[in-house]
Short mmCIF file of C-alpha atoms in Angstrom, two decimals:
data_model
loop_
_atom_site.label_atom_id
_atom_site.label_comp_id
_atom_site.label_asym_id
_atom_site.label_seq_id
_atom_site.Cartn_x
_atom_site.Cartn_y
_atom_site.Cartn_z
CA UNK A 14 9.88 -39.79 -1.90
CA UNK A 15 8.24 -37.03 -4.96
CA UNK A 16 11.20 -36.99 -8.32
CA UNK A 17 11.11 -35.24 -10.90
CA UNK A 18 9.81 -35.07 -13.49
CA UNK A 19 10.23 -31.67 -16.34
CA UNK A 20 12.17 -29.49 -15.71
CA UNK A 21 10.13 -25.42 -17.60
CA UNK A 22 12.96 -22.68 -18.22
CA UNK A 23 11.48 -18.91 -17.66
CA UNK A 24 12.06 -16.19 -17.66
CA UNK A 25 14.15 -15.99 -14.19
CA UNK A 26 13.09 -18.86 -13.04
CA UNK A 27 13.18 -22.93 -13.15
CA UNK A 28 9.44 -24.11 -12.24
CA UNK A 29 9.37 -28.27 -11.49
CA UNK A 30 7.27 -30.58 -11.76
CA UNK A 31 7.33 -33.10 -9.44
CA UNK A 32 5.29 -36.55 -9.95
CA UNK A 33 2.70 -36.14 -7.50
CA UNK A 34 1.09 -33.03 -9.54
CA UNK A 35 2.65 -30.61 -7.92
CA UNK A 36 5.16 -27.40 -9.27
CA UNK A 37 7.74 -25.70 -7.33
CA UNK A 38 9.39 -22.31 -8.23
CA UNK A 39 12.87 -21.81 -8.36
CA UNK A 40 15.37 -18.91 -9.28
CA UNK A 41 18.44 -20.58 -10.96
CA UNK A 42 21.21 -19.35 -8.84
CA UNK A 43 18.90 -22.13 -6.19
CA UNK A 44 18.59 -24.62 -8.69
CA UNK A 45 22.48 -24.59 -9.46
CA UNK A 46 23.30 -24.66 -5.81
CA UNK A 47 20.84 -28.16 -5.84
CA UNK A 48 21.69 -29.66 -9.01
CA UNK A 49 18.54 -30.63 -9.71
CA UNK A 50 17.49 -33.31 -12.83
CA UNK A 51 14.74 -34.49 -14.32
CA UNK A 52 14.45 -38.09 -13.36
CA UNK A 53 16.14 -37.42 -9.93
CA UNK A 54 13.95 -38.05 -6.40
CA UNK A 55 14.07 -35.58 -3.73
CA UNK A 56 14.58 -37.21 0.22
CA UNK A 57 12.57 -34.96 2.68
CA UNK A 58 14.92 -32.98 3.24
CA UNK A 59 16.27 -31.47 0.00
CA UNK A 60 12.58 -31.03 -0.63
CA UNK A 61 11.88 -28.68 2.64
CA UNK A 62 14.48 -26.28 0.95
CA UNK A 63 13.10 -27.01 -2.59
CA UNK A 64 9.43 -26.11 -0.75
CA UNK A 65 11.04 -23.16 0.79
CA UNK A 66 13.29 -21.42 -2.03
CA UNK A 67 9.73 -22.27 -3.93
CA UNK A 68 7.36 -20.09 -0.98
CA UNK A 69 10.50 -17.59 -1.14
CA UNK A 70 9.34 -16.84 -5.04
CA UNK A 71 5.81 -17.43 -4.40
CA UNK A 72 5.71 -14.21 -2.02
CA UNK A 73 7.26 -12.02 -3.57
CA UNK A 74 5.84 -12.79 -6.65
CA UNK A 75 2.56 -11.82 -4.47
CA UNK A 76 3.63 -8.38 -3.59
CA UNK A 77 4.68 -7.63 -6.76
CA UNK A 78 1.32 -7.44 -7.70
CA UNK A 79 -0.03 -6.09 -4.72
CA UNK A 80 2.45 -3.39 -6.07
CA UNK A 81 1.38 -3.48 -9.64
CA UNK A 82 -2.11 -1.83 -8.54
CA UNK A 83 -0.78 1.12 -6.64
CA UNK A 84 1.83 1.86 -4.39
CA UNK A 85 1.65 0.32 -0.81
CA UNK A 86 2.85 0.72 2.99
CA UNK A 87 5.20 -1.43 4.68
CA UNK A 88 2.04 -2.08 6.96
CA UNK A 89 -0.23 -2.94 4.28
CA UNK A 90 2.14 -5.23 2.73
CA UNK A 91 2.94 -7.20 5.69
CA UNK A 92 -0.99 -7.50 6.55
CA UNK A 93 -1.49 -8.48 3.34
CA UNK A 94 0.90 -11.76 3.41
CA UNK A 95 -0.02 -12.74 6.19
CA UNK A 96 -3.08 -12.97 4.74
CA UNK A 97 -1.66 -14.81 1.95
CA UNK A 98 -0.33 -17.03 4.69
CA UNK A 99 3.49 -16.76 3.94
CA UNK A 100 5.66 -17.32 7.33
CA UNK A 101 7.63 -14.68 9.19
CA UNK A 102 10.90 -14.93 7.02
CA UNK A 103 10.11 -15.02 4.03
CA UNK A 104 7.61 -11.54 4.47
CA UNK A 105 10.77 -9.99 6.13
CA UNK A 106 12.84 -11.72 3.27
CA UNK A 107 10.65 -10.20 0.63
CA UNK A 108 9.67 -6.35 2.10
CA UNK A 109 13.62 -6.74 2.90
CA UNK A 110 13.53 -7.20 -0.61
CA UNK A 111 11.44 -4.24 -2.23
CA UNK A 112 12.65 -1.96 -0.23
CA UNK A 113 16.52 -2.40 -1.32
CA UNK A 114 14.45 -1.74 -4.56
CA UNK A 115 12.83 1.51 -3.31
CA UNK A 116 9.75 -0.52 -3.97
CA UNK A 117 8.48 -0.29 -0.33
CA UNK A 118 9.22 3.23 1.12
CA UNK A 119 7.30 4.59 3.31
CA UNK A 120 7.81 8.29 3.85
CA UNK A 121 7.74 8.62 -0.64
CA UNK A 122 4.13 5.83 -0.59
CA UNK A 123 3.22 9.15 2.90
CA UNK A 124 4.30 11.91 -0.17
CA UNK A 125 2.49 10.90 -2.90
CA UNK A 126 -0.47 9.15 -0.66
CA UNK A 127 -0.82 13.48 0.44
CA UNK A 128 -0.37 14.97 -2.80
CA UNK A 129 -3.22 12.77 -4.39
CA UNK A 130 -5.77 13.42 -1.37
CA UNK A 131 -4.96 17.70 -1.68
CA UNK A 132 -4.98 17.22 -4.70
CA UNK A 133 -8.88 16.54 -5.05
CA UNK A 134 -9.72 19.33 -2.77
CA UNK A 135 -12.21 17.31 -0.98
CA UNK A 136 -9.45 15.99 2.33
CA UNK A 137 -7.99 18.58 5.27
CA UNK A 138 -4.82 17.16 7.24
CA UNK A 139 -6.33 15.26 10.21
CA UNK A 140 -8.03 13.40 7.87
CA UNK A 141 -5.17 12.74 5.70
CA UNK A 142 -2.93 11.75 9.13
CA UNK A 143 -5.87 9.57 10.22
CA UNK A 144 -5.93 7.53 7.29
CA UNK A 145 -1.31 6.90 7.48
CA UNK A 146 -2.02 5.59 10.62
CA UNK A 147 -4.85 3.63 8.84
CA UNK A 148 -1.60 2.54 6.90
CA UNK A 149 1.17 1.66 9.88
CA UNK A 150 2.51 5.27 9.01
CA UNK A 151 4.58 6.20 12.31
CA UNK A 152 4.10 9.74 13.03
CA UNK A 153 7.80 10.56 12.57
CA UNK A 154 7.67 9.97 8.60
CA UNK A 155 3.55 12.15 9.29
CA UNK A 156 4.88 14.46 10.14
CA UNK A 157 7.45 15.22 7.39
CA UNK A 158 5.25 14.14 4.57
CA UNK A 159 2.36 16.78 5.31
CA UNK A 160 5.14 19.88 6.12
CA UNK A 161 6.78 18.54 2.86
CA UNK A 162 3.29 18.44 0.79
CA UNK A 163 1.86 21.51 2.95
CA UNK A 164 -1.00 19.69 3.93
CA UNK A 165 -1.42 22.33 6.68
CA UNK A 166 -2.63 24.43 4.39
CA UNK A 167 -5.43 24.36 2.41
CA UNK A 168 -5.78 25.73 -0.44
CA UNK A 169 -8.77 27.81 -0.34
CA UNK A 170 -10.12 28.27 -2.89
CA UNK A 171 -10.68 24.64 -3.98
CA UNK A 172 -12.01 24.79 -0.10
CA UNK A 173 -14.81 27.77 -0.89
CA UNK A 174 -16.06 25.69 -3.32
CA UNK A 175 -16.30 22.13 -1.69
CA UNK A 176 -17.86 24.73 0.98
CA UNK A 177 -20.24 25.99 -2.04
CA UNK A 178 -20.62 23.00 -3.13
CA UNK A 179 -22.49 21.34 0.07
CA UNK A 180 -23.91 24.95 0.94
CA UNK A 181 -26.05 24.34 -1.83
CA UNK A 182 -26.78 21.28 -1.61
CA UNK A 183 -28.52 22.40 1.66
CA UNK A 184 -30.39 24.63 -0.32
CA UNK A 185 -33.71 25.43 2.21
CA UNK A 186 -32.23 24.01 5.73
CA UNK A 187 -31.75 26.01 8.58
CA UNK A 188 -28.19 26.74 10.10
CA UNK A 189 -26.39 26.20 6.68
CA UNK A 190 -24.14 27.72 7.25
CA UNK A 191 -23.01 25.91 10.75
CA UNK A 192 -23.74 22.20 8.60
CA UNK A 193 -21.11 23.14 6.07
CA UNK A 194 -18.69 23.51 8.60
CA UNK A 195 -19.95 21.01 10.84
CA UNK A 196 -19.60 18.79 7.74
CA UNK A 197 -15.41 20.73 6.66
CA UNK A 198 -15.01 19.49 9.92
CA UNK A 199 -15.42 16.03 9.39
CA UNK A 200 -13.74 16.09 6.48
CA UNK A 201 -10.32 16.74 8.62
CA UNK A 202 -10.07 20.95 7.40
CA UNK A 203 -8.20 22.32 10.40
CA UNK A 204 -10.99 25.12 12.92
CA UNK A 205 -8.82 28.53 11.45
CA UNK A 206 -10.01 27.44 7.66
CA UNK A 207 -12.77 26.50 8.18
CA UNK A 208 -13.76 30.17 10.14
CA UNK A 209 -12.54 32.09 7.13
CA UNK A 210 -14.64 30.33 4.62
CA UNK A 211 -17.54 29.99 6.53
CA UNK A 212 -17.25 34.03 6.80
CA UNK A 213 -16.68 33.92 3.02
CA UNK A 214 -19.93 31.66 2.00
CA UNK A 215 -21.74 33.93 5.22
CA UNK A 216 -20.92 37.85 3.35
CA UNK A 217 -22.29 36.14 -0.03
CA UNK A 218 -25.54 35.09 1.54
#
């Protein structure tokens, strides 16, 4: 059975060094609950419980680091933690904690995602909706976010600039206006908006 070599207290974590070279990280609550100390031998059941506590902390730390890069959907977080081999219980505890803290919020994530895409002016609602589905966001939340952000009504000046840039890149090609229309449709813009911007392009020829 492994024995405790040393306890290291740092921030809100107690790092437990075992004589088999392993390290377990525990919360102060767990440290107090299990009343562990240097030189103590860890029995089988106790080791399993301490290991589980350590994995919970590791799972939470991994999740917070993952969030530090950018906001994530709940589904993105769950898939990431599964890849890191955490148990379903550990994942549920971690995502529950993050939701309670407001760090995981699919609606907030969705509105931020929509606004970012809209700001670029390069993507229409259909592409934004598709990408949100891929991130595991449910239809009700997507519909709310799209409506809230006005993604169904693209900025026509930005759309014209995008169309004009594509149009100019096709200089010397046949059916430029039609090709621009196909390009914009592929970017997720609606037919009515495309029709208006193509008319404007045609008038400028």
